[in-house]
Structure formats: structure tokens, C-alpha cells
Amino acid sequence: AVENIITNGVLNYATESVKNLFSTGSFSTNKPAVSLVKEMILNTSELSLCSTLLALSARNETCTDLPGINVPVLIFVGSEDTITPPVYAQFMHENIKNSTLQVIEGAGHLSNLENSEVFNHHLLLFFDSVYKNQLISSHSPDNTILRDLRNKLNMLLSFRSI
């Protein structure tokens, strides 16, 4: 990808990237999201894009650390995600205790943009389950920090950016 940016420019990279980031259906059903992400890539400097891609390619393996995660985890994956396919999300789910796996049908790598209603619904359900478990396990019957966080999360999710 770095060679592609250097040889063919950011426009070509952006055009090719959105093909990998989104499901094929999003190009007709969610054009604003596709355009937004492509524009974000185009507005990123060549140096930043190349540096990010090099950092991603050099990152260390962390899958062996998954069993050590001891907090509730929500794993989202689009059913058409080619960057992190559902089989990898399933692997994470099987290796993280207390994890929840949500497959967003008809979505690619950016499931939060491709199907925000379903994504937000499952995010709120997960947060509510963690919130309720925290209230049950805490000695305080009123956990205002979690309640405030839930209210802020609800408010953020009520805004549709696209």
C-alpha cells in the first residue's frame, strides 16, 4: 500500500481503500459514508498515510494476550469485512472471557458507518448489561458515574453524523 501511494498517489489509494473498507452494497445504499471516508483519506497527508501503514505492518502479535483480558468486551465485525474477517472476530471472541460477538450483516470493516442503527443498538445493549452488572456488584445502589456515562453515550449515538 505504501508503494501504491508513492507510485500512484493518494487519490488512487483512497479509491482502492474504500473498496476494502466497505461492503459492496454500501456503494449504492450508503454513498455519503463512502464519500466521507474517501474524503478523509484524501485530506490525510501522504506522509501520515505511509507512516500509519508502516506502523501497522510492524506491529507485534497480540493474539496470545487475548485470554488475559478480564473485562467485558464487545467485538463488532461486518459480515463482509475483508480486512478483519468474521473468522478472526470469532477467534477473538473464543479467546476473550466475557466477550460478546456481534456480526453486522451486510457491512464491511466500517460497520458503525454502514449500519449505524444496528451497531448503536448492540452497543447500548452491551453498555446496559455492563452497567447493570456493575450496579449489582457495587456496594453503592446508585452509581452516578455509570449512569452519566450511559446518558452521554445515548446522546452521542442520537446524533447521526452521516
CSV table of C-alpha atoms in Angstrom, one decimal:
chain,number,residue,atom,x,y,z
A,1,ALA,CA,0.0,0.0,0.0
A,2,VAL,CA,2.9,2.4,0.7
A,3,GLU,CA,4.3,1.7,-2.7
A,4,ASN,CA,0.9,2.3,-4.2
A,5,ILE,CA,0.7,5.7,-2.5
A,6,ILE,CA,4.2,6.7,-3.6
A,7,THR,CA,3.7,5.4,-7.2
A,8,ASN,CA,0.1,6.2,-7.9
A,9,GLY,CA,-0.8,8.9,-5.4
A,10,VAL,CA,-3.3,9.3,-2.6
A,11,LEU,CA,-6.3,9.5,-4.9
A,12,ASN,CA,-5.7,6.0,-6.2
A,13,TYR,CA,-5.0,4.8,-2.7
A,14,ALA,CA,-8.2,6.3,-1.4
A,15,THR,CA,-10.3,4.8,-4.3
A,16,GLU,CA,-8.8,1.4,-3.6
A,17,SER,CA,-9.1,1.7,0.2
A,18,VAL,CA,-12.8,2.4,0.3
A,19,LYS,CA,-13.3,-0.8,-1.8
A,20,ASN,CA,-11.7,-2.8,1.1
A,21,LEU,CA,-13.3,-0.8,3.9
A,22,PHE,CA,-17.0,-1.0,2.8
A,23,SER,CA,-19.2,-3.8,1.7
A,24,THR,CA,-20.2,-3.8,-1.9
A,25,GLY,CA,-23.8,-2.8,-1.0
A,26,SER,CA,-22.7,0.3,0.7
A,27,PHE,CA,-21.6,1.9,-2.6
A,28,SER,CA,-25.2,2.1,-3.6
A,29,THR,CA,-27.0,2.3,-0.2
A,30,ASN,CA,-24.6,4.4,1.8
A,31,LYS,CA,-22.9,6.8,-0.6
A,32,PRO,CA,-22.5,9.6,1.9
A,33,ALA,CA,-20.4,7.3,4.3
A,34,VAL,CA,-18.3,6.1,1.4
A,35,SER,CA,-17.7,9.7,0.2
A,36,LEU,CA,-16.9,10.9,3.7
A,37,VAL,CA,-14.2,8.2,4.3
A,38,LYS,CA,-12.7,8.7,0.9
A,39,GLU,CA,-12.5,12.4,1.6
A,40,MET,CA,-10.9,11.8,5.0
A,41,ILE,CA,-8.2,9.7,3.3
A,42,LEU,CA,-7.7,12.4,0.6
A,43,ASN,CA,-7.3,15.0,3.3
A,44,THR,CA,-4.6,13.0,5.1
A,45,SER,CA,-1.0,13.7,4.1
A,46,GLU,CA,1.0,11.2,2.1
A,47,LEU,CA,3.5,11.1,5.0
A,48,SER,CA,0.8,10.3,7.6
A,49,LEU,CA,-0.7,7.6,5.4
A,50,CYS,CA,2.6,5.9,4.7
A,51,SER,CA,3.7,6.2,8.4
A,52,THR,CA,0.5,4.7,9.6
A,53,LEU,CA,0.6,1.8,7.1
A,54,LEU,CA,4.3,1.1,8.1
A,55,ALA,CA,3.4,1.1,11.8
A,56,LEU,CA,0.5,-1.3,11.2
A,57,SER,CA,2.7,-3.6,9.2
A,58,ALA,CA,5.4,-3.6,12.0
A,59,ARG,CA,3.0,-4.2,15.0
A,60,ASN,CA,3.6,-7.1,17.3
A,61,GLU,CA,1.4,-10.1,17.6
A,62,THR,CA,-1.0,-9.7,20.5
A,63,CYS,CA,-3.4,-12.6,20.0
A,64,THR,CA,-1.7,-14.6,22.7
A,65,ASP,CA,-2.7,-11.8,25.2
A,66,LEU,CA,-6.4,-12.2,24.5
A,67,PRO,CA,-7.1,-14.8,27.3
A,68,GLY,CA,-5.7,-12.3,29.8
A,69,ILE,CA,-8.4,-9.7,29.1
A,70,ASN,CA,-10.6,-9.6,32.2
A,71,VAL,CA,-13.2,-7.0,31.4
A,72,PRO,CA,-16.4,-7.2,29.3
A,73,VAL,CA,-15.6,-6.9,25.6
A,74,LEU,CA,-17.9,-6.2,22.7
A,75,ILE,CA,-16.5,-7.4,19.4
A,76,PHE,CA,-18.1,-6.0,16.3
A,77,VAL,CA,-17.5,-7.3,12.8
A,78,GLY,CA,-19.2,-6.8,9.5
A,79,SER,CA,-20.3,-9.9,7.7
A,80,GLU,CA,-18.4,-8.7,4.6
A,81,ASP,CA,-15.3,-7.4,6.4
A,82,THR,CA,-12.3,-8.3,4.3
A,83,ILE,CA,-9.7,-6.5,6.5
A,84,THR,CA,-10.6,-8.3,9.7
A,85,PRO,CA,-12.9,-11.2,8.5
A,86,PRO,CA,-15.6,-12.7,10.8
A,87,VAL,CA,-13.4,-15.7,11.4
A,88,TYR,CA,-10.9,-13.5,13.2
A,89,ALA,CA,-13.6,-11.9,15.2
A,90,GLN,CA,-14.8,-15.4,16.2
A,91,PHE,CA,-11.3,-16.3,17.2
A,92,MET,CA,-11.1,-13.2,19.5
A,93,HIS,CA,-14.5,-14.0,20.9
A,94,GLU,CA,-13.4,-17.6,21.7
A,95,ASN,CA,-10.3,-16.3,23.4
A,96,ILE,CA,-11.6,-13.4,25.5
A,97,LYS,CA,-13.6,-14.4,28.5
A,98,ASN,CA,-16.8,-12.5,29.0
A,99,SER,CA,-16.8,-11.2,25.4
A,100,THR,CA,-19.8,-10.6,23.1
A,101,LEU,CA,-19.6,-11.0,19.4
A,102,GLN,CA,-22.0,-9.0,17.1
A,103,VAL,CA,-21.9,-9.6,13.4
A,104,ILE,CA,-23.4,-6.7,11.4
A,105,GLU,CA,-25.0,-8.2,8.3
A,106,GLY,CA,-24.2,-6.6,5.0
A,107,ALA,CA,-21.4,-4.5,6.5
A,108,GLY,CA,-17.7,-4.4,5.8
A,109,HIS,CA,-14.9,-3.1,8.1
A,110,LEU,CA,-16.8,0.1,9.0
A,111,SER,CA,-19.9,-1.4,10.4
A,112,ASN,CA,-20.6,1.6,12.6
A,113,LEU,CA,-21.0,3.7,9.5
A,114,GLU,CA,-22.6,1.1,7.2
A,115,ASN,CA,-25.4,0.1,9.6
A,116,SER,CA,-25.3,2.6,12.5
A,117,GLU,CA,-28.7,1.8,13.8
A,118,VAL,CA,-27.9,-1.9,14.4
A,119,PHE,CA,-24.4,-1.0,15.6
A,120,ASN,CA,-25.7,1.6,18.1
A,121,HIS,CA,-28.5,-0.8,19.3
A,122,HIS,CA,-26.0,-3.5,20.2
A,123,LEU,CA,-23.6,-1.0,21.7
A,124,LEU,CA,-26.3,0.3,24.0
A,125,LEU,CA,-27.4,-3.2,24.9
A,126,PHE,CA,-23.9,-4.2,25.8
A,127,PHE,CA,-23.3,-1.0,27.8
A,128,ASP,CA,-26.6,-1.6,29.7
A,129,SER,CA,-25.6,-5.2,30.5
A,130,VAL,CA,-22.2,-3.9,31.8
A,131,TYR,CA,-23.9,-1.1,33.7
A,132,LYS,CA,-26.4,-3.4,35.3
A,133,ASN,CA,-23.7,-5.9,36.3
A,134,GLN,CA,-21.6,-3.1,37.8
A,135,LEU,CA,-24.6,-1.8,39.8
A,136,ILE,CA,-25.3,-5.3,41.1
A,137,SER,CA,-21.7,-5.9,42.1
A,138,SER,CA,-21.0,-2.5,43.6
A,139,HIS,CA,-21.9,-1.8,47.2
A,140,SER,CA,-23.5,1.5,46.2
A,141,PRO,CA,-27.1,1.3,45.0
A,142,ASP,CA,-26.5,4.4,42.9
A,143,ASN,CA,-23.6,4.5,40.6
A,144,THR,CA,-23.9,8.0,39.1
A,145,ILE,CA,-20.7,7.8,37.1
A,146,LEU,CA,-22.0,4.9,35.1
A,147,ARG,CA,-25.4,6.5,34.7
A,148,ASP,CA,-23.9,9.7,33.5
A,149,LEU,CA,-21.7,7.8,31.0
A,150,ARG,CA,-24.8,6.0,29.7
A,151,ASN,CA,-26.7,9.2,29.3
A,152,LYS,CA,-23.7,10.8,27.4
A,153,LEU,CA,-23.4,7.6,25.2
A,154,ASN,CA,-27.1,7.8,24.4
A,155,MET,CA,-26.8,11.4,23.5
A,156,LEU,CA,-23.8,10.8,21.2
A,157,LEU,CA,-25.5,7.9,19.5
A,158,SER,CA,-28.6,10.0,18.8
A,159,PHE,CA,-26.6,12.3,16.5
A,160,ARG,CA,-26.3,10.9,13.0
A,161,SER,CA,-23.1,12.2,11.5
A,162,ILE,CA,-23.9,10.8,8.1
